[in-house]
Coordinates of C-alpha atoms in Angstrom, one line a residue:
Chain A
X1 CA 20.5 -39.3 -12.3
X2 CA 17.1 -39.0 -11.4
X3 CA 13.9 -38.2 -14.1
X4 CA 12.9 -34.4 -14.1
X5 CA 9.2 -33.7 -15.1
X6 CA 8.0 -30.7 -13.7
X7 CA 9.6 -27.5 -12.3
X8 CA 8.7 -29.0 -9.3
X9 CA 11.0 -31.3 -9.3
X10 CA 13.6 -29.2 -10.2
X11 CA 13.1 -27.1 -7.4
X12 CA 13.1 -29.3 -4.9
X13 CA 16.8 -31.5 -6.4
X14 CA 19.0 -30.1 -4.0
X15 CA 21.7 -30.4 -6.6
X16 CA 19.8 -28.0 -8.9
X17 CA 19.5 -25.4 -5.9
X18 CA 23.1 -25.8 -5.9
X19 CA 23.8 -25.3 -9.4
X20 CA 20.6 -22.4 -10.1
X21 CA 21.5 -20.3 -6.8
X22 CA 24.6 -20.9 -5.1
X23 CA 26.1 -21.5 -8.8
X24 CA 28.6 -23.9 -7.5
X25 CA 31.2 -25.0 -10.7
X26 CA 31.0 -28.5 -10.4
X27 CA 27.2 -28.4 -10.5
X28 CA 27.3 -25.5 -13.5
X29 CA 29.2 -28.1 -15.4
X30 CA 27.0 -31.2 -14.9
X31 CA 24.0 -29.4 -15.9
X32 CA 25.1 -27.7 -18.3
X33 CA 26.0 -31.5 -19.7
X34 CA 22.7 -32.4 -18.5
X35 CA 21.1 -29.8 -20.8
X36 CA 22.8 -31.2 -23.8
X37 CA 21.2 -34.2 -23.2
X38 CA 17.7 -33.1 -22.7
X39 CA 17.7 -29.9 -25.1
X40 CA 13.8 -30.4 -24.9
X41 CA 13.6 -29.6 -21.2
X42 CA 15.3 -26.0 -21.7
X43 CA 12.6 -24.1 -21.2
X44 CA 11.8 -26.2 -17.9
X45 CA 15.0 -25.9 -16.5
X46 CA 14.7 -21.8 -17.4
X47 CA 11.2 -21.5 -15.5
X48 CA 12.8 -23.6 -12.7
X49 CA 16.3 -21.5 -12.3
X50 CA 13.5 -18.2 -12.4
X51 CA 11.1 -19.3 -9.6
X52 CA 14.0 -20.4 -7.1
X53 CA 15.5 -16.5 -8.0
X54 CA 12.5 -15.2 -7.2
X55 CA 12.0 -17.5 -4.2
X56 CA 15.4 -16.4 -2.8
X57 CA 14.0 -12.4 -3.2
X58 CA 10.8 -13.5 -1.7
X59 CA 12.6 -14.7 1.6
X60 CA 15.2 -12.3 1.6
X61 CA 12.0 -10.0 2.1
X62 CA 10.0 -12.7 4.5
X63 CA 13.5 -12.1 6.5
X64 CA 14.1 -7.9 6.1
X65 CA 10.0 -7.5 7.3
X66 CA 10.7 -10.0 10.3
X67 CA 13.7 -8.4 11.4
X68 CA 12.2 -5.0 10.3
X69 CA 9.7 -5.6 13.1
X70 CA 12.3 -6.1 16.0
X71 CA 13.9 -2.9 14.7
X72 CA 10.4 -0.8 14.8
X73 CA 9.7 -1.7 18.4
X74 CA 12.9 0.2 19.2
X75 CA 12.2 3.6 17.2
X76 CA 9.5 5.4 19.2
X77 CA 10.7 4.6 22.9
X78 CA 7.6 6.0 25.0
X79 CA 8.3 9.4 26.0
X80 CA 8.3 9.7 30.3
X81 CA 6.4 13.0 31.7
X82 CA 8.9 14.2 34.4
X83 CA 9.5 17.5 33.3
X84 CA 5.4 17.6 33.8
X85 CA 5.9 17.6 38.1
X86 CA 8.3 19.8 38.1
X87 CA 6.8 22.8 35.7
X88 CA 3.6 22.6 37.3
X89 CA 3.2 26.1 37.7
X90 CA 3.8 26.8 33.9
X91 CA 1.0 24.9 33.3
X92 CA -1.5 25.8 35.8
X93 CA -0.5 29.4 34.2
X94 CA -1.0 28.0 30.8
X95 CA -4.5 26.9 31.9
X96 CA -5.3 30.0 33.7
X97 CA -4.6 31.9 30.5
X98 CA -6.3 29.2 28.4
X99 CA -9.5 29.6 30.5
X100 CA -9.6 33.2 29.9
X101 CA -9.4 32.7 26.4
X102 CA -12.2 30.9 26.3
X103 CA -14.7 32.9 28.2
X104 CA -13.5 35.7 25.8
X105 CA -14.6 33.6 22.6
X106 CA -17.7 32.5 24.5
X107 CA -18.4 36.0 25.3
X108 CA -17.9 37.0 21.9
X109 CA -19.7 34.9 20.3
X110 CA -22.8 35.3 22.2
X111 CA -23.1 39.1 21.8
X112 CA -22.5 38.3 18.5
X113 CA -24.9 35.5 18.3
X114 CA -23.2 33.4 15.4
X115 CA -24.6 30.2 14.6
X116 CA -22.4 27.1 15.9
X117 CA -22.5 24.9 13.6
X118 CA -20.8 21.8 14.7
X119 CA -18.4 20.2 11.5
X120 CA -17.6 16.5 11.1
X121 CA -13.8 15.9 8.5
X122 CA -12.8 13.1 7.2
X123 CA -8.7 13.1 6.4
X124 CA -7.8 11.2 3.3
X125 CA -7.7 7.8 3.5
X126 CA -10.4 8.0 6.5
X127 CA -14.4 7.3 6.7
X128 CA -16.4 8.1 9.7
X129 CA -19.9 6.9 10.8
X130 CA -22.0 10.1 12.6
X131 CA -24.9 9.9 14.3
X132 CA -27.0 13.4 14.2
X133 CA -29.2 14.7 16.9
X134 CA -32.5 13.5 15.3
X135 CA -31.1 9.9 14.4
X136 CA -29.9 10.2 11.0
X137 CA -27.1 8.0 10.3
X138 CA -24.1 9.7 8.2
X139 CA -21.4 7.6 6.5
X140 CA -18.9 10.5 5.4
X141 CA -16.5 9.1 2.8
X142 CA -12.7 10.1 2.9
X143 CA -11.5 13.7 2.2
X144 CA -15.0 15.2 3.1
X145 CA -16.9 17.6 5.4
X146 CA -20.0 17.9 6.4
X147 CA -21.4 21.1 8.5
X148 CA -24.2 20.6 10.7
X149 CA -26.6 23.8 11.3
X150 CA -27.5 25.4 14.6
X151 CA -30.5 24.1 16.4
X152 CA -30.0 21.1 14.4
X153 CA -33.3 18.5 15.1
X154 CA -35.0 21.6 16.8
X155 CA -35.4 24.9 14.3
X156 CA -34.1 22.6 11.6
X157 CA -32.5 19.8 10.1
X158 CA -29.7 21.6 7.5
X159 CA -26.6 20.3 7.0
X160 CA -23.8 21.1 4.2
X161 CA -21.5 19.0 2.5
X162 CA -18.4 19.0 0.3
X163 CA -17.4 15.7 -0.2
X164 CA -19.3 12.2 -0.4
X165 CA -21.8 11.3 2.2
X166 CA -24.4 8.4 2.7
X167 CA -27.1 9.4 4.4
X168 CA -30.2 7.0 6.2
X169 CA -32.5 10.4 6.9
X170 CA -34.6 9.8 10.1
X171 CA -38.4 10.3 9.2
X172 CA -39.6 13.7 10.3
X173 CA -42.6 15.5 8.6
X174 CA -42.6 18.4 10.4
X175 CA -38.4 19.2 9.4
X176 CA -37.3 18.3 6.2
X177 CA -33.6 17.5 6.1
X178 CA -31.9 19.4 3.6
X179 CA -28.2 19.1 2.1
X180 CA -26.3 21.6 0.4
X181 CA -23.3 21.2 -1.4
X182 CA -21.4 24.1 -4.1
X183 CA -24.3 23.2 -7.1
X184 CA -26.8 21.7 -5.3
X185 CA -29.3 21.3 -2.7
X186 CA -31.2 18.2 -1.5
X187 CA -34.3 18.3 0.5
X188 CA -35.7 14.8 2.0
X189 CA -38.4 13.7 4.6
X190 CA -37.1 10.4 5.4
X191 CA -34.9 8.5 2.8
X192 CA -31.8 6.6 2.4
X193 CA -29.3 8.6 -0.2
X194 CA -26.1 8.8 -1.4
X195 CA -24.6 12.7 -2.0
X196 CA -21.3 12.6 -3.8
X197 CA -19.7 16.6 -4.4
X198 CA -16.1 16.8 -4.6
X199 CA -14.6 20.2 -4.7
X200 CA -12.1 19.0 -7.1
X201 CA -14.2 16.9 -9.6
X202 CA -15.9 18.6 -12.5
X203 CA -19.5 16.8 -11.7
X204 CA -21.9 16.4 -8.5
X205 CA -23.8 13.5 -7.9
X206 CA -27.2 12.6 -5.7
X207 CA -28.3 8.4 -5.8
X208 CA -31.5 8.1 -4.0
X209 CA -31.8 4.5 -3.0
X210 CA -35.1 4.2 -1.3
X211 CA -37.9 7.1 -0.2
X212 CA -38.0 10.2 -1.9
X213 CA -36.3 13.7 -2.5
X214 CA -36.1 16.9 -4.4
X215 CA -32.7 18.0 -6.2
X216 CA -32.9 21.9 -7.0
X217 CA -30.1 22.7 -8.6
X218 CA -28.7 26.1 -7.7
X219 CA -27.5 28.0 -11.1
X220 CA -31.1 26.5 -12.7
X221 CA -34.3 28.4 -11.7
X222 CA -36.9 25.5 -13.1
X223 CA -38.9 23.4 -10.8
X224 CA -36.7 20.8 -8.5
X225 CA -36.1 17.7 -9.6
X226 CA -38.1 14.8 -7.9
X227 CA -36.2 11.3 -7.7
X228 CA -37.5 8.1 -7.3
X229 CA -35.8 5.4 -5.5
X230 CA -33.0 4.2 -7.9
X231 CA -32.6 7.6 -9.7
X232 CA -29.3 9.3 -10.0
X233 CA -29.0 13.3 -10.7
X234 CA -25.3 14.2 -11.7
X235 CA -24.8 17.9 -12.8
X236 CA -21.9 19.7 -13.5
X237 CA -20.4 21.6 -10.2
X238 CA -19.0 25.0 -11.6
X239 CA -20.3 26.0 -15.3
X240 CA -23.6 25.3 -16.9
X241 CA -22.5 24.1 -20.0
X242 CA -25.4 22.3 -21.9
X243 CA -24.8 18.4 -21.9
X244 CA -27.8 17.8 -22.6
X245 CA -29.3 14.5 -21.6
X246 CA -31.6 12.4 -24.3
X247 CA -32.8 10.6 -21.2
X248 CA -34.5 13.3 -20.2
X249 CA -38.1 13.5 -21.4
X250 CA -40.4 15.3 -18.8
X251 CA -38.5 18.3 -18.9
X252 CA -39.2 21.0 -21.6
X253 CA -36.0 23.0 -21.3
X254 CA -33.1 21.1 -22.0
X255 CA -31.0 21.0 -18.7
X256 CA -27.2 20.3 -17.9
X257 CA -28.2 17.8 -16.0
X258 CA -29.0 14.6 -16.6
X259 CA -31.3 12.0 -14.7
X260 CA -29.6 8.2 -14.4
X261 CA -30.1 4.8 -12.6
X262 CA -28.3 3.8 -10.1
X263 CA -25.5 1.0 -11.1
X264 CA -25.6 -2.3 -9.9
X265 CA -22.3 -3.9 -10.4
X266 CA -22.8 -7.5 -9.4
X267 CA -24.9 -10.4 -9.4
X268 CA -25.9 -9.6 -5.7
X269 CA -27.7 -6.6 -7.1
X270 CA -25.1 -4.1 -5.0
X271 CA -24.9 -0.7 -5.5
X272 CA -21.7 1.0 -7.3
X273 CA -22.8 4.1 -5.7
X274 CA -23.0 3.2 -2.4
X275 CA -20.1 0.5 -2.5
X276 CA -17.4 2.5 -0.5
X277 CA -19.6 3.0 2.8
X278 CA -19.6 -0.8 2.6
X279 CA -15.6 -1.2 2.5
X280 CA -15.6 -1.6 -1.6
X281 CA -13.8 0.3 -4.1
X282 CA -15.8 0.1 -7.2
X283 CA -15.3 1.7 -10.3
X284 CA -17.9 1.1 -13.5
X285 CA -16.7 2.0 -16.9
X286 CA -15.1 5.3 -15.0
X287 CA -12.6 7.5 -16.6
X288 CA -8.5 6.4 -15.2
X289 CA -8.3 10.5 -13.7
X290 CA -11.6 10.1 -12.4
X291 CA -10.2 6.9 -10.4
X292 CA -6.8 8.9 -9.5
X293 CA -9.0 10.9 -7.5
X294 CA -11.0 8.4 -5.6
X295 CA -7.1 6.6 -5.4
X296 CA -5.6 9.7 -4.4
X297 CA -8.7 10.3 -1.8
X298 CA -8.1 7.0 -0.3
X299 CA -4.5 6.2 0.0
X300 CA -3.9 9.6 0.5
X301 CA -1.3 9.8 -2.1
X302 CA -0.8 11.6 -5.1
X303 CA -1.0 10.4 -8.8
X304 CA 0.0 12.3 -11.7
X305 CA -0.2 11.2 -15.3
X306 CA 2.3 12.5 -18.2
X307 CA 0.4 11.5 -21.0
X308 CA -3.7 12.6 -20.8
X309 CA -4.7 10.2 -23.4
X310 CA -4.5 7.7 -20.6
X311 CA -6.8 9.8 -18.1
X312 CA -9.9 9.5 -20.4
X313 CA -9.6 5.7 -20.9
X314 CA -12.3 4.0 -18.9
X315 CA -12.2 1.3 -16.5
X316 CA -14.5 -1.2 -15.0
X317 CA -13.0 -3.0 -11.4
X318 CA -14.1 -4.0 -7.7
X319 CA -11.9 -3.8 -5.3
X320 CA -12.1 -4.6 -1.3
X321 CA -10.5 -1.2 0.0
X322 CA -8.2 -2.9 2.3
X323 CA -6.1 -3.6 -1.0
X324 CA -3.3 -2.5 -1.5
X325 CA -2.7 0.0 -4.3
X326 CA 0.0 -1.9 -6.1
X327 CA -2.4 -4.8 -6.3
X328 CA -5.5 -2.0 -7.2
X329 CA -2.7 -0.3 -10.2
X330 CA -1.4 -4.2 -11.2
X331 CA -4.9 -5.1 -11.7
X332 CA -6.6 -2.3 -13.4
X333 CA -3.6 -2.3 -15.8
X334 CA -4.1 -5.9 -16.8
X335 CA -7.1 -4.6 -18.9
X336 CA -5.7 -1.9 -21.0
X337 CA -2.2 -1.4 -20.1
X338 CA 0.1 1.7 -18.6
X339 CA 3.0 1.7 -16.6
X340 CA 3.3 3.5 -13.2
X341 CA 6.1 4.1 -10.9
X342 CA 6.8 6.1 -8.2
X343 CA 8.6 9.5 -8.5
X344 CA 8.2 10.8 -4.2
X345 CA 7.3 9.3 -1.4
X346 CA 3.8 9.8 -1.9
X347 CA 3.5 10.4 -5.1
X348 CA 2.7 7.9 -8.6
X349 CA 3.3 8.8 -12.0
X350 CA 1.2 7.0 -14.7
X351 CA 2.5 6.7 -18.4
X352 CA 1.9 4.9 -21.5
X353 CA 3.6 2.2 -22.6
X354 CA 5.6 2.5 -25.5
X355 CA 4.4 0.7 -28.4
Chain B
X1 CA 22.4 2.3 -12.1
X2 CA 19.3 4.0 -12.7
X3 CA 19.3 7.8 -12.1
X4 CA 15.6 7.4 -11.7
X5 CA 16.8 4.9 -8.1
X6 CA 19.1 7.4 -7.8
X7 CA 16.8 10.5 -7.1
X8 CA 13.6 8.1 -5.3
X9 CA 16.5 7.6 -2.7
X10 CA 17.3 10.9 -2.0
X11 CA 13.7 11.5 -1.6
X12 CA 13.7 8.9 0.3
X13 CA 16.2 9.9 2.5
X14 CA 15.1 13.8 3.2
X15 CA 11.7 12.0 3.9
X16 CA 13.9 10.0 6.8
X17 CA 15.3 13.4 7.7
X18 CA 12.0 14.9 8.3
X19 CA 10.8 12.1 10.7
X20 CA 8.8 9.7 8.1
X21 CA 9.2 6.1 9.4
X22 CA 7.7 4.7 6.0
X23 CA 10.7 6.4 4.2
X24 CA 13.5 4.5 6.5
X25 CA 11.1 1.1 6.1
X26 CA 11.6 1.5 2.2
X27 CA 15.7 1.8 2.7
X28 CA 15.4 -1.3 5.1
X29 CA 13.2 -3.4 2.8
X30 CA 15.2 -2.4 -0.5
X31 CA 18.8 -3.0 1.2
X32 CA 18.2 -5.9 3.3
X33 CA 19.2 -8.4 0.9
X34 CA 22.2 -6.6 -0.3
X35 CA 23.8 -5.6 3.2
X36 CA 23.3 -8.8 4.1
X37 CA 25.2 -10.7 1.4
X38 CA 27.9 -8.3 1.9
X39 CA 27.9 -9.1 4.9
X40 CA 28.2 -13.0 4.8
X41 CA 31.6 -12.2 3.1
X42 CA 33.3 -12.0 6.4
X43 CA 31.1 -13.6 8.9
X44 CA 28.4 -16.9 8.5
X45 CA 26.5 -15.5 12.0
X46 CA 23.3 -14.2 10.2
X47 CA 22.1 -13.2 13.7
X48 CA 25.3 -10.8 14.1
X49 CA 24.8 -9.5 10.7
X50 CA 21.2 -9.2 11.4
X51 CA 21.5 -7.1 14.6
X52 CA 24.5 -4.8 12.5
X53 CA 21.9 -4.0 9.9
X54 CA 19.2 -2.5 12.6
X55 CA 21.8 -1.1 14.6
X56 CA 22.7 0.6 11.7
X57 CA 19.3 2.1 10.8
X58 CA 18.2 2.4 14.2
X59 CA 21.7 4.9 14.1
X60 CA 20.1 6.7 10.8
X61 CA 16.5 7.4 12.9
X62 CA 18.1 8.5 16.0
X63 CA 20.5 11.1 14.1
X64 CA 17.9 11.6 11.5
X65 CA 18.1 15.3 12.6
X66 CA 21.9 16.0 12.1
X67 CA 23.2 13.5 9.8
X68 CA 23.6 14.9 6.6
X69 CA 22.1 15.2 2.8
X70 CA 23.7 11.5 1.1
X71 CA 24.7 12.5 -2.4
X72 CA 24.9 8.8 -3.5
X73 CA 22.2 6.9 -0.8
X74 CA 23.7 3.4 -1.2
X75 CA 27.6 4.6 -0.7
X76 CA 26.4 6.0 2.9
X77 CA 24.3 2.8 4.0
X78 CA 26.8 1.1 3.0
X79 CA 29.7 2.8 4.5
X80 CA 27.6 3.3 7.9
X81 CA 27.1 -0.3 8.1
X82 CA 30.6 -1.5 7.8
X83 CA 31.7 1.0 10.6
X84 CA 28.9 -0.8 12.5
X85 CA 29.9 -4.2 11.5
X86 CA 33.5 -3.2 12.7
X87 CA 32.1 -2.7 16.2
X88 CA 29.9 -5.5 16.1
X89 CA 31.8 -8.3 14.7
X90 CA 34.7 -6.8 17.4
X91 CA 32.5 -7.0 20.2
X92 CA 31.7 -10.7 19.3
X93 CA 35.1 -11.2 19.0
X94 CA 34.1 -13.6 16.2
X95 CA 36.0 -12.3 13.1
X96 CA 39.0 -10.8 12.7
X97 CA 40.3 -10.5 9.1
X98 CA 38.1 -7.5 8.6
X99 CA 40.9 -5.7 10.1
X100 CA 43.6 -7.2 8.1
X101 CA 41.5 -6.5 4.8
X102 CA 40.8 -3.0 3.6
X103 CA 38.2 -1.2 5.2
X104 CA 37.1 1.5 2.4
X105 CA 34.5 0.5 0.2
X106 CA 34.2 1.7 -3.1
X107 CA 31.9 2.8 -4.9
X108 CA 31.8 -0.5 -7.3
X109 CA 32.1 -2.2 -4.6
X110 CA 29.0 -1.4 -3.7
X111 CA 27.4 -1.3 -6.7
X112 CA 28.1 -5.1 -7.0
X113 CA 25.9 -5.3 -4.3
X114 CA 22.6 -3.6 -5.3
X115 CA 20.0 -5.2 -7.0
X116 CA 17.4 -3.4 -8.8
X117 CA 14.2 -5.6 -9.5
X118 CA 12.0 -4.7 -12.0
X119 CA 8.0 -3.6 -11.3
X120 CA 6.8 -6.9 -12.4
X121 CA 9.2 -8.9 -11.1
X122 CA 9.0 -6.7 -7.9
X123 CA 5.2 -7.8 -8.4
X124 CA 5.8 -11.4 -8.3
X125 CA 8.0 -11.3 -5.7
X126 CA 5.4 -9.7 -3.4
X127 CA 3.1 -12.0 -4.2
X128 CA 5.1 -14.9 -3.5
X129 CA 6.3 -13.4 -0.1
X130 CA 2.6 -13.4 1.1
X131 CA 2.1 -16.6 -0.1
X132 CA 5.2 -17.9 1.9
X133 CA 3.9 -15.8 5.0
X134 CA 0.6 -17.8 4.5
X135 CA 2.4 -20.8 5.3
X136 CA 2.0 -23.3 8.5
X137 CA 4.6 -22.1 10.6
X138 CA 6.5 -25.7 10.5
X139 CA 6.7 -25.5 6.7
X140 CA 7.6 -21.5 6.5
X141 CA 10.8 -22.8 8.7
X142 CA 11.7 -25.6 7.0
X143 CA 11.7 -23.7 3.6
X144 CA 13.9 -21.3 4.8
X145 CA 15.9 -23.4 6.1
X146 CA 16.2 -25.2 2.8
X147 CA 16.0 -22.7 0.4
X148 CA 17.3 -19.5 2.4
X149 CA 20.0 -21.1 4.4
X150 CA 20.5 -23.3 2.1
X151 CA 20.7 -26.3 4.2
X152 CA 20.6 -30.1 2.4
X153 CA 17.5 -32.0 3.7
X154 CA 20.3 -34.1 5.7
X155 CA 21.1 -30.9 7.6
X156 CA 17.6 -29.6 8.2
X157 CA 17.0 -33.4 9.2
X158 CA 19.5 -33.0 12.1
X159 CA 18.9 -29.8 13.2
X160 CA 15.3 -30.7 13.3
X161 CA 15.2 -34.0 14.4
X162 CA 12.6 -34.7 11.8
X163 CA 13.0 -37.8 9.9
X164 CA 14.2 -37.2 5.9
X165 CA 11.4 -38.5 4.5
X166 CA 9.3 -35.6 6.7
X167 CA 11.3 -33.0 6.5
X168 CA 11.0 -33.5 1.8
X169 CA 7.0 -34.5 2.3
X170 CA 7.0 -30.6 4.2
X171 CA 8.8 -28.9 1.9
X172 CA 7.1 -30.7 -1.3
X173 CA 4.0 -29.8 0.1
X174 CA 4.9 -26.2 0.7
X175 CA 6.2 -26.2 -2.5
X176 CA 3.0 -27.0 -4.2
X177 CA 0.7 -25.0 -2.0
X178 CA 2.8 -21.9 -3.0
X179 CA 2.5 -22.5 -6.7
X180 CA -1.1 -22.9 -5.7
X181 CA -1.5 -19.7 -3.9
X182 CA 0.8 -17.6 -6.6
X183 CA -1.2 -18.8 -9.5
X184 CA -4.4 -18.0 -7.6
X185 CA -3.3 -14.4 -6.8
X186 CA -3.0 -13.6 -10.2
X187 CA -6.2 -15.0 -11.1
X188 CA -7.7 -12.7 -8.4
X189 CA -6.5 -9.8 -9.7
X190 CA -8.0 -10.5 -13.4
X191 CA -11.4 -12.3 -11.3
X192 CA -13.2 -8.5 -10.8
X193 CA -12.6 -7.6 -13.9
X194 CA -14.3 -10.6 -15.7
X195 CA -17.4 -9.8 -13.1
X196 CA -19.0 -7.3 -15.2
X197 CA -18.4 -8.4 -18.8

């Protein structure tokens, strides 16, 4: 018989194979004899007889995903428009009526005379890139909206946002360009800056990365807020409890705000603010249910946690947000640990492990 | 077997109902192996058994509508696909002691099929099937030909008409270069992590 070193060598003794996966007798009995003889190399053999288990799962998948594919191309066979010839009149009548609908709204609306404003969504798990009337450039983040005014880059430059938007503001003296989200409002000349207001998480957030703005904060009647390039405002969205800030030492009154720098998580000097208009996921020393809801934002799933001692413990990761969320879960839990598993088809359940 | 399996099927399965592609992928991916070594009991045509599986689910998504709620997920698949291997394997005229044998399976019968992998191993397992994806096409055949077929190197040496000593130099290589890429993997996970601290 032939010298074994490393599992290598194992795995590739066709023998072995024999004996670890097709658990032929006659092999199960030689090394079985064979382990007697080399007691030290237990543990070796034990690795080896694990990887070639996992190897065989591994390519029973490689195979499933191929033939998978050939089975895909036969589920949505394109659907053929004949019926479309032959009801032609239904649908020149359902465009007749159509058409009268909409000279009805148009007249409506103009002896009405409501503002249009024009609205730009985002699904989960979607970002879109807008260009406005007066060349501002818009990078709306997933799960968002933003509402642009009427007369937009004429009578004004307003636009309203719930959700998380970057924003490089065209210069324009004459209009400032405002945004207003639930607690906030954010007027700008020209400026690059980062506007983060979920409806669903407890705090609103404005990162200013170059130029300058004001932040007036709408349940606070004290003088707005004037950011510098690297400032961060984050407030609270609904109630003004007092968190007040130590940071904060131009201001008399103690405010629930509180005035930050931006983060920069890597040697490159990148922003953690901006990170997800440039394809990053990027948490800094962030609260696990404040993650969920980025997660949740971005794969469009749902994630629900049974214990809440785990939804407070922070977290510090980078992710590219191509991931894939098992390697985003299996990674973040290799720092301080909690199981997960899913419980629907779209929906993750995080709990602790038992101790 | 896990009631927890147990009810994420029948999820899974009303999701198939309601038209979700991604639900009937998950059955597919999680019974592939299973069906298939079920499947080898009566016939060695991998290709046959193959086509019998995606006939099979390509039955479920077309009667996704009127087929109806599966108490126990596996005992249908199951049951579905041996009708279907009936047909097949009759068509191809290549088997015929299916008929002689008995044709209910029960439900241990079945259960001796599934295979429930743990999340990490499930993990590992993903990783390792990227990793084996990643591989030059000449060596991603000859290791499933080795270890997936489970051919000798003297077979694969025939049916390849590689020499021996190519045909072990390939898969050694391969080999190493997906202990390589598994071990890097996990060290890419931990990598963003160690960025900050």
């Amino acid at each position: 018989m032939r010298v074994y070193q490393s599992i290598q060598d194992f795995i590739l003794d066709e023998s072995f194979f024999r004996y670890a996966v097709q658990q032929d007798p006659s092999e199960i009995v030689k090394w079985e004899s064979y382990l007697k003889d080399h007691p030290e190399q237990g543990t070796l053999i034990q690795r080896a007889k694990q990887e070639l288990l996992a190897m065989q799962d591994a390519l029973y998948l490689v195979d499933a995903q191929q033939n998978y594919a050939r089975l895909a191309a036969q589920l949505n066979p394109p659907v053929r428009n004949v019926r479309l010839k032959k009801k032609w009149t239904y649908y020149a009548a359902a465009s007749l009526i159509l058409l009268c609908l909409i000279t009805a709204l148009y007249i409506f609306q103009y002896h009405f005379n409501k503002p249009e404003t024009t609205a730009y969504v985002t699904l989960p798990a979607e970002k879109k890139t807008i260009k406005l009337a007066d060349g501002t450039l818009i990078k709306l983040n997933a799960d968002s909206k933003l509402d642009v005014a009427a007369g937009f880059g004429k009578t004004n430059r307003a636009v309203k946002l719930v959700g998380e938007a970057y924003m490089e503001v065209a210069k324009n003296k004459a209009l400032p360009f405002t945004v207003t989200t639930q607690a906030l409002q954010v007027r700008v000349l020209g400026t690059t800056i980062n506007v983060r207001a979920y409806a669903n998480e407890e705090l609103t957030a404005a990162s200013l990365i170059e130029g300058s703005a004001e932040i007036i904060l709408k349940n606070k009647s004290e003088a707005p807020i004037l950011l510098k390039p690297m400032d961060k405002v984050v407030a609270p969205i609904s109630s003004p409890q007092a968190s007040i800030s130590t940071e904060l030492p131009v201001h008399k009154k103690p405010a629930d705000y509180k005035l930050e720098s931006v983060t920069h998580y890597d040697a490159e000097q990148r922003l953690a603010e901006t990170s997800w208009a440039d394809q990053k996921l990027v948490f800094v020393n962030e609260p696990l249910s404040s993650i969920a809801k980025t997660l949740e934002r971005w794969y469009n799933i749902k994630i629900e946690f049974q214990n809440s001692d785990i939804s407070s413990r922070k977290y510090t990761a980078a992710f590219d947000d191509r991931e894939e969320l098992q390697n985003v879960l299996q990674s973040l839990r290799s720092s301080l640990p909690f199981n997960y598993r899913k419980i629907g088809p779209r929906t993750i359940s995080i709990y602790l492990t038992n101790p | 077997m896990s009631k927890d399996r147990d009810i994420l099927e029948i999820q899974l399965w009303e999701a198939l109902q309601s038209g979700e592609q991604s639900a009937l992928q998950q059955l597919y991916m999680s019974y592939y192996k299973s069906l298939l070594q079920y499947g080898m009991r009566y016939t060695e045509d991998r290709d046959t058994l193959k086509d019998s599986i995606n006939n099979t689910f390509l039955y479920f998504w077309e009667k996704r509508e009127s087929i109806g709620t599966a108490n126990h997920v596996g005992n249908y698949i199951f049951k579905s696909y041996q009708r279907q291997l009936v047909k097949d394997l009759d068509r191809t005229t290549k088997f015929e002691a299916l008929h002689e044998s008995n044709t209910n399976i029960d439900i241990a019968d079945v259960e001796e099929f599934q295979f429930i992998i743990s999340q990490e191993e499930n993990t590992r397992v993903t990783i390792l099937k990227n990793a084996i994806l990643q591989l030059p096409k000449r060596q991603r055949e000859l290791v499933l030909l080795r270890y997936y077929e489970g051919l000798s190197y003297e077979e694969i040496t025939v049916k390849t008409n590689l020499s021996k000593r190519a045909v072990y130099n390939q898969i050694h290589s391969a080999i190493n270069a997906l202990k390589k890429d598994t071990n890097l993997q996990n060290l890419k996970q931990i990598l963003p992590l160690l960025i900050l601290f």
